[in-house]
Coordinates of C-alpha atoms and ligand atoms in Angstrom, one line a residue:
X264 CA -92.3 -88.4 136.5
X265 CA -93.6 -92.3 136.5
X266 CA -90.9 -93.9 135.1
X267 CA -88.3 -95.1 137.5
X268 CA -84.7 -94.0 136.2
X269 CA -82.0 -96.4 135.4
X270 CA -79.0 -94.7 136.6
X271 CA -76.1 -96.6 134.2
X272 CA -73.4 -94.6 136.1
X273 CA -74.0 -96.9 139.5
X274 CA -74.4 -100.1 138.1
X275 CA -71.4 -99.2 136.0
X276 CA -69.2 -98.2 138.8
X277 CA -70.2 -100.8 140.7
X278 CA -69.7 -103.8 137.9
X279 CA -66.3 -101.9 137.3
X280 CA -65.2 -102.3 141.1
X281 CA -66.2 -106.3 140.6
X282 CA -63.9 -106.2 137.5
X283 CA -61.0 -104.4 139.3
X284 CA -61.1 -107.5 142.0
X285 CA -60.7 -109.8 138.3
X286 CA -57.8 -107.9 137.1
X287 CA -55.9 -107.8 140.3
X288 CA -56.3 -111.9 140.6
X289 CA -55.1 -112.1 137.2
X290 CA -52.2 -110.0 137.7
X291 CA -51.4 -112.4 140.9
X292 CA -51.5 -114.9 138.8
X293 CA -48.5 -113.4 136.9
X294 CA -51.2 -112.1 133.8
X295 CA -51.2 -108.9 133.3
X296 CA -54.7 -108.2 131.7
X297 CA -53.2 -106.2 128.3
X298 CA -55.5 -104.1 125.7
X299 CA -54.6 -102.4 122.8
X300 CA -56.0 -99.6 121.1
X301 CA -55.7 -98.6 117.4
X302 CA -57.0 -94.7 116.7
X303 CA -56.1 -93.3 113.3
X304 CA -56.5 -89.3 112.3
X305 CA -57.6 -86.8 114.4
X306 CA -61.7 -87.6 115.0
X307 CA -62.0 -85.3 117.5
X308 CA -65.1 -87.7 119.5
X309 CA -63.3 -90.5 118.8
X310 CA -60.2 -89.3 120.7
X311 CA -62.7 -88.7 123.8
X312 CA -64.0 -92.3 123.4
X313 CA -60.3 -93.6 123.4
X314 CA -59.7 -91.3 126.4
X315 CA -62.1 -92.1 128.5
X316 CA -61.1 -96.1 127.4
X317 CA -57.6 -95.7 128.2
X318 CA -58.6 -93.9 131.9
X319 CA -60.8 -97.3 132.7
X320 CA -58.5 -99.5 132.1
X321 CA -56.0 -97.9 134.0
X322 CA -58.8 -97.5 137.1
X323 CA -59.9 -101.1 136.6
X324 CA -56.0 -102.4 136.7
X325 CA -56.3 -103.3 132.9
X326 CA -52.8 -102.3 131.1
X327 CA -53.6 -100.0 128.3
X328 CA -51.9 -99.6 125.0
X329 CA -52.7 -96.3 122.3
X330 CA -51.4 -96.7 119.0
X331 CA -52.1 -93.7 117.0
X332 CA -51.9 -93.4 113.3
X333 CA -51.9 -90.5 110.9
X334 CA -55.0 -89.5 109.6
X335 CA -53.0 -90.5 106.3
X336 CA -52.3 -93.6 107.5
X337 CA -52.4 -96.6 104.5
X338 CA -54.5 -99.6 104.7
X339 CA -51.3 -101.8 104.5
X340 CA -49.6 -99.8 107.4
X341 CA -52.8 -100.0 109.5
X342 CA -52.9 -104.2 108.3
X343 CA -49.6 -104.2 109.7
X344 CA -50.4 -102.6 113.1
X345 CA -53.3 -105.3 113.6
X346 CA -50.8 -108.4 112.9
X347 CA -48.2 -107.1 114.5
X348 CA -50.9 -107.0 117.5
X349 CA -52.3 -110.5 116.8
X350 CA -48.8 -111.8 117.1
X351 CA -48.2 -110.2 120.3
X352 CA -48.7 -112.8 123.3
X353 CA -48.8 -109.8 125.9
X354 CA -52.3 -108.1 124.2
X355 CA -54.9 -109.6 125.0
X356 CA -57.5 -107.8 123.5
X357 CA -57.8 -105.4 120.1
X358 CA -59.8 -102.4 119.3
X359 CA -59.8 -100.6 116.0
X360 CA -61.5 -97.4 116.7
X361 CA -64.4 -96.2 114.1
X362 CA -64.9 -94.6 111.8
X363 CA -61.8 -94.9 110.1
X364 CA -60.4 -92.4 107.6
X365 CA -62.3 -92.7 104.6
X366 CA -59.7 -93.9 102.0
X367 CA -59.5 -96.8 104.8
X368 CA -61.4 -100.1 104.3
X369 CA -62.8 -100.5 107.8
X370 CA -64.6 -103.9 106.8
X371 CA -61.1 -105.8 106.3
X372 CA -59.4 -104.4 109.0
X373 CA -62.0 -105.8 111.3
X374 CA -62.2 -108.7 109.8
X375 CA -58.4 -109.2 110.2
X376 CA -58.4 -108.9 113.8
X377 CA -57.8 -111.9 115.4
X378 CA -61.7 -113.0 116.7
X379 CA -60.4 -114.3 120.3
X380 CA -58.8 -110.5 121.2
X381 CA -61.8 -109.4 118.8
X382 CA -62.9 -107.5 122.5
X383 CA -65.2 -105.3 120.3
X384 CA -67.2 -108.5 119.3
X385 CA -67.1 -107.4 115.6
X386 CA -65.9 -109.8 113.8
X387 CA -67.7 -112.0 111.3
X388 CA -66.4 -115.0 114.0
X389 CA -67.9 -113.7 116.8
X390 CA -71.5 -112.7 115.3
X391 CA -71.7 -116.1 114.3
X392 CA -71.0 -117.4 117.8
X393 CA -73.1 -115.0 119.2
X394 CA -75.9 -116.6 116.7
X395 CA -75.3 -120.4 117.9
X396 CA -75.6 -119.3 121.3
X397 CA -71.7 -119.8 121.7
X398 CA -69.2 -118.3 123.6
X399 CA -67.4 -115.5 121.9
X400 CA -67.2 -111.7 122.5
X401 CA -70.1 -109.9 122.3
X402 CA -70.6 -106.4 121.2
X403 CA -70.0 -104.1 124.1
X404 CA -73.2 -101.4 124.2
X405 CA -76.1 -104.4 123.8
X406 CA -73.9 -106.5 126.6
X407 CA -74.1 -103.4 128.6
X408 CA -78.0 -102.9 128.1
X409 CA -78.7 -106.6 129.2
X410 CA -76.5 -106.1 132.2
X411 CA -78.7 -102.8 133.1
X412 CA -82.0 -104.8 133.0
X413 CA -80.3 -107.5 135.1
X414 CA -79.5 -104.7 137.0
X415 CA -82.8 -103.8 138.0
X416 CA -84.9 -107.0 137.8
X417 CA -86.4 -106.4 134.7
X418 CA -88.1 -109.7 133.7
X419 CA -87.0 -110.6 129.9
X420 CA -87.9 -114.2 130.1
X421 CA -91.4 -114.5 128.2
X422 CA -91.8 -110.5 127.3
X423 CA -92.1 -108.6 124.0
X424 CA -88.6 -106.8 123.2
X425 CA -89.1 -104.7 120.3
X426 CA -85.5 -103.1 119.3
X427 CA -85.6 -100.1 117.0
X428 CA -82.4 -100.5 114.9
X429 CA -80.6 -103.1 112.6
X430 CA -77.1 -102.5 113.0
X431 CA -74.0 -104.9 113.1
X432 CA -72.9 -103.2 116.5
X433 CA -76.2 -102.8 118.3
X434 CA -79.4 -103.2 116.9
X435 CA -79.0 -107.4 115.6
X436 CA -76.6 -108.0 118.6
X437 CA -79.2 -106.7 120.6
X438 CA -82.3 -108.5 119.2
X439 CA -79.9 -112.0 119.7
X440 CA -79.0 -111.4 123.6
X441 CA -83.2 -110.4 124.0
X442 CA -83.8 -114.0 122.3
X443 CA -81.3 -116.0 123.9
X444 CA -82.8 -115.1 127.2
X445 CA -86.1 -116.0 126.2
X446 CA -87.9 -112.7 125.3
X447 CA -90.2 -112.3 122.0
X448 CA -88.2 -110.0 120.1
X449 CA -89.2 -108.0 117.5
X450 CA -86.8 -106.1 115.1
X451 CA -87.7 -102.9 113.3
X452 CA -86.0 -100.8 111.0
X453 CA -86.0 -97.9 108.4
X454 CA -88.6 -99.6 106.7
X455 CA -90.9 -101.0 109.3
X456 CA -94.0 -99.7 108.6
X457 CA -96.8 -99.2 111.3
X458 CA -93.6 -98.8 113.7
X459 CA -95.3 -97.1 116.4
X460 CA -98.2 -99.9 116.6
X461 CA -95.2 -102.7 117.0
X462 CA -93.5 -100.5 119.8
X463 CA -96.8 -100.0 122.1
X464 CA -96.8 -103.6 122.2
X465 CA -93.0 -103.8 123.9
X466 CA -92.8 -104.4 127.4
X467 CA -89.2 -104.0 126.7
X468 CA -88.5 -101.1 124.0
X469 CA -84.5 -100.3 122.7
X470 CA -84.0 -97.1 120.6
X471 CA -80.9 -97.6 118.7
X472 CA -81.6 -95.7 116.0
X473 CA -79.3 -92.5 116.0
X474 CA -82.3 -89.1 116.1
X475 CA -83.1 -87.3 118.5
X476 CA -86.3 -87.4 120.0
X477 CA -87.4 -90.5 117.6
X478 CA -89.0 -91.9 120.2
X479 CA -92.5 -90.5 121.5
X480 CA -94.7 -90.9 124.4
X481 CA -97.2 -92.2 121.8
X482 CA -95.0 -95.1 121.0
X483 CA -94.6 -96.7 124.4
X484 CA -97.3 -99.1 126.6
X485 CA -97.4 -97.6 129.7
X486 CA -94.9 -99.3 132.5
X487 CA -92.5 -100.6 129.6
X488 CA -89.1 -100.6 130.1
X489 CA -87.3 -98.1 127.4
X490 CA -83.7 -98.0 126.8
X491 CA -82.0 -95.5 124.7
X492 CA -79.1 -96.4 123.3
X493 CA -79.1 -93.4 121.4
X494 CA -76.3 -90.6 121.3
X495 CA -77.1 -87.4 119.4
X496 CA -75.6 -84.0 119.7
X497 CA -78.5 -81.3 119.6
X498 CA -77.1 -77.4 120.2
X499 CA -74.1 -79.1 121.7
X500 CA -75.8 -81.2 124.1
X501 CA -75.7 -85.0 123.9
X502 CA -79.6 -86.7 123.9
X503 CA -80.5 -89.8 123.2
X504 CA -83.2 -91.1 121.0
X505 CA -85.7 -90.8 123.1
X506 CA -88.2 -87.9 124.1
X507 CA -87.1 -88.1 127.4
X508 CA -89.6 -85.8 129.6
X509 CA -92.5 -87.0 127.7
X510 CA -91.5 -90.5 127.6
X511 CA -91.0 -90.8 131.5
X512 CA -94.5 -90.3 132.1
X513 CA -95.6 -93.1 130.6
X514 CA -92.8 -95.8 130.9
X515 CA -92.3 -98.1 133.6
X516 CA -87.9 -97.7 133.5
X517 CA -86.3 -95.2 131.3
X518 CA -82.5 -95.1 130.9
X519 CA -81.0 -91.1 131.0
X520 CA -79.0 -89.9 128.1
X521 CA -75.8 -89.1 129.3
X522 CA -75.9 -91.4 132.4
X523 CA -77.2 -94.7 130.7
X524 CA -76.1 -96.9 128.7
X525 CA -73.1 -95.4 127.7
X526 CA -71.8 -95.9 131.0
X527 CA -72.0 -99.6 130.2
X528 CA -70.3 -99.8 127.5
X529 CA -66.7 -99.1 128.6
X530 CA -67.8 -101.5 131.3
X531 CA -69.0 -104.4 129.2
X532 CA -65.4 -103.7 127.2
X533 CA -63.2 -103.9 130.5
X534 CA -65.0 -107.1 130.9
X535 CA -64.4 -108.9 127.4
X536 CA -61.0 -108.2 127.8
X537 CA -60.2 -109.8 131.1
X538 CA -62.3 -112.9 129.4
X539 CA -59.5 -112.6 127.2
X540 CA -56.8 -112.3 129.2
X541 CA -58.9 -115.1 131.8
X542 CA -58.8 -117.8 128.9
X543 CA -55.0 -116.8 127.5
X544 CA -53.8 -117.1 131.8
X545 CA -55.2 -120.6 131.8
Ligands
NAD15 P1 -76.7 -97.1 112.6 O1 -76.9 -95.8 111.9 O2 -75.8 -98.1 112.1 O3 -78.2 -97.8 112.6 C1 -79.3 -97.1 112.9 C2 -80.5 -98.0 112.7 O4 -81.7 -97.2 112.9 C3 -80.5 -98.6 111.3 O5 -80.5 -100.0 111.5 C4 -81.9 -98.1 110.7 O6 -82.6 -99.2 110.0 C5 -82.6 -97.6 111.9 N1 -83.5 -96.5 111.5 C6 -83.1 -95.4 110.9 N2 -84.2 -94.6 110.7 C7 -85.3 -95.3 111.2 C8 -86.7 -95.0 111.2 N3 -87.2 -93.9 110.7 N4 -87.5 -96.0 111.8 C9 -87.0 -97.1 112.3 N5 -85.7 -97.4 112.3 C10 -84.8 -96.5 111.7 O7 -76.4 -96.7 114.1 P2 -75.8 -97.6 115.3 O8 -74.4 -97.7 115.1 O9 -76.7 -98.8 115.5 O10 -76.1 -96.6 116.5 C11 -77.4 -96.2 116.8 C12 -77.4 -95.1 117.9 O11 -76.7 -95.6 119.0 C13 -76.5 -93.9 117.4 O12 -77.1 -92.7 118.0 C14 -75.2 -94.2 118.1 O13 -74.4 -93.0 118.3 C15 -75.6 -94.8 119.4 N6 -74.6 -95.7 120.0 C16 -74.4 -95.6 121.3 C17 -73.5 -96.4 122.0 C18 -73.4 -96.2 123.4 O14 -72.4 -96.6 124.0 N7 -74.4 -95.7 124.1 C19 -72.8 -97.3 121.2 C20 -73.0 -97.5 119.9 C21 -73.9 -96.6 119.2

């Protein structure tokens, strides 16, 4: 194997220890750091996600509220939750977990959460700060993949980043944090054509796409650094979107799937919330 691995679960523990040191100043400070959780139904992944949430906070010192809902749950009841939570001066940052129920609108619901505990960095708000370069929470998993490249030295300033993927969560978030710190981005998509002749030109390549195995050793310069962002269940294994063993032989960094960037993410969301809780204690 060539590629040298980016092992998310260290940097993650260690940036988690760092936050720990936050929480417990804040709480000296008489704040007690405060987020709240909203899962609705019985989506058996997402109760794992909120799990494994809940258990971080509780490691990193962060207070940790669940409300659950009935899978029958009504848009107004769930409305309700969310303003009840906005008007509540000891949360300090909201999370709505998705998907939501079908017969739920997930769109208004996000865009009723008040965008400074908006820790999810969803809101409309926060995109658009996130697009004028101003501060505002940004979305946890592409906050987590810039943090891994810090990690490891990998230069951004001045490279090609090609992201594979357009979503509101990672893909455009993504592409912005590449071009604020001065990389070349390129976005592709579902209908880029020629993709794989756009990718072998990224010295930085993200696979945010959502299928296993998308990415090939065919599509990568050699020595680039690939991250795969990518979570796929195959024959009840989780994989990313990367072909992993081929892949490796020809990148220059390749982030494991588990054990990558997933780690991060909890991390980066720890992290916007004791901004919150930072900017409400002063
Ligand atoms: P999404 O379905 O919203 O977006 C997928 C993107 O892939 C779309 O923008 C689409 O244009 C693009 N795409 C689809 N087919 C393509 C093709 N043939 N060629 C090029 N592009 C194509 O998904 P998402 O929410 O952005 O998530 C992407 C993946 O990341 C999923 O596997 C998801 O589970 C994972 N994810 C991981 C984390 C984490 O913490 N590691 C967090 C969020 C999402």
């Amino acid at each position: 194997m060539a590629a040298k691995l980016i092992d998310g679960r260290t940097v993650a523990k260690e940036y988690k220890e760092k936050l720990a040191l936050r929480a417990q100043a804040l709480v000296e400070s008489g704040v007690t750091p405060h987020l709240a959780v909203v899962l609705v139904g019985e989506n058996p992944a997402s109760q794992v996600y909120v799990r494994n949430k809940e258990n971080a906070c509780i490691k990193a010192g962060i207070r940790s509220t669940v409300i659950r809902l009935e899978e029958s749950c009504t848009q107004a009841a769930l409305e309700e939750t969310v303003e009840k939570l906005n008007a509540d001066q000891s949360v300090h940052g909201i999370l709505v977990q998705l998907p939501l129920p079908r017969h739920l609108d997930e769109a208004r619901v996000l865009r009723l959460i008040d965008p400074d505990k908006d820790v999810d960095g969803f809101h409309a708000m926060n995109s658009g700060r996130l697009m004028n370069g101003q501060k505002g929470f940004v979305p946890c998993t592409p906050l987590g993949v810039m943090e891994l490249l810090r990690a490891y030295d990998i230069p951004v300033e001045g490279r090609h980043a090609v992201v594979i993927g357009r979503s509101n969560i990672v893909g455009k978030p993504q592409a912005m944090l590449l071009l604020h710190a001065n990389a070349t981005v390129t976005v592709c998509h579902s209908r880029t054509q020629n993709l794989a002749e756009i990718t072998r030109q990224a010295d930085i390549l993200v696979a945010a796409v959502g299928r296993a195995g998308f990415v090939t050793a065919d599509m990568v310069k050699p020595g680039a650094a690939v991250i795969d962002v990518g979570i796929n269940r195959v024959d009840g294994k989780i994989v990313g979107d990367v072909d992993f063993e081929a892949v490796s032989e020809v990148a220059g960094y390749l982030t494991p799937v588990p054990g990558g960037v997933g780690q991060m993410t909890i991390a980066m969301l720890l992290a916007n919330t004791l901004d919150a809780a930072e900017r409400c204690g002063r």
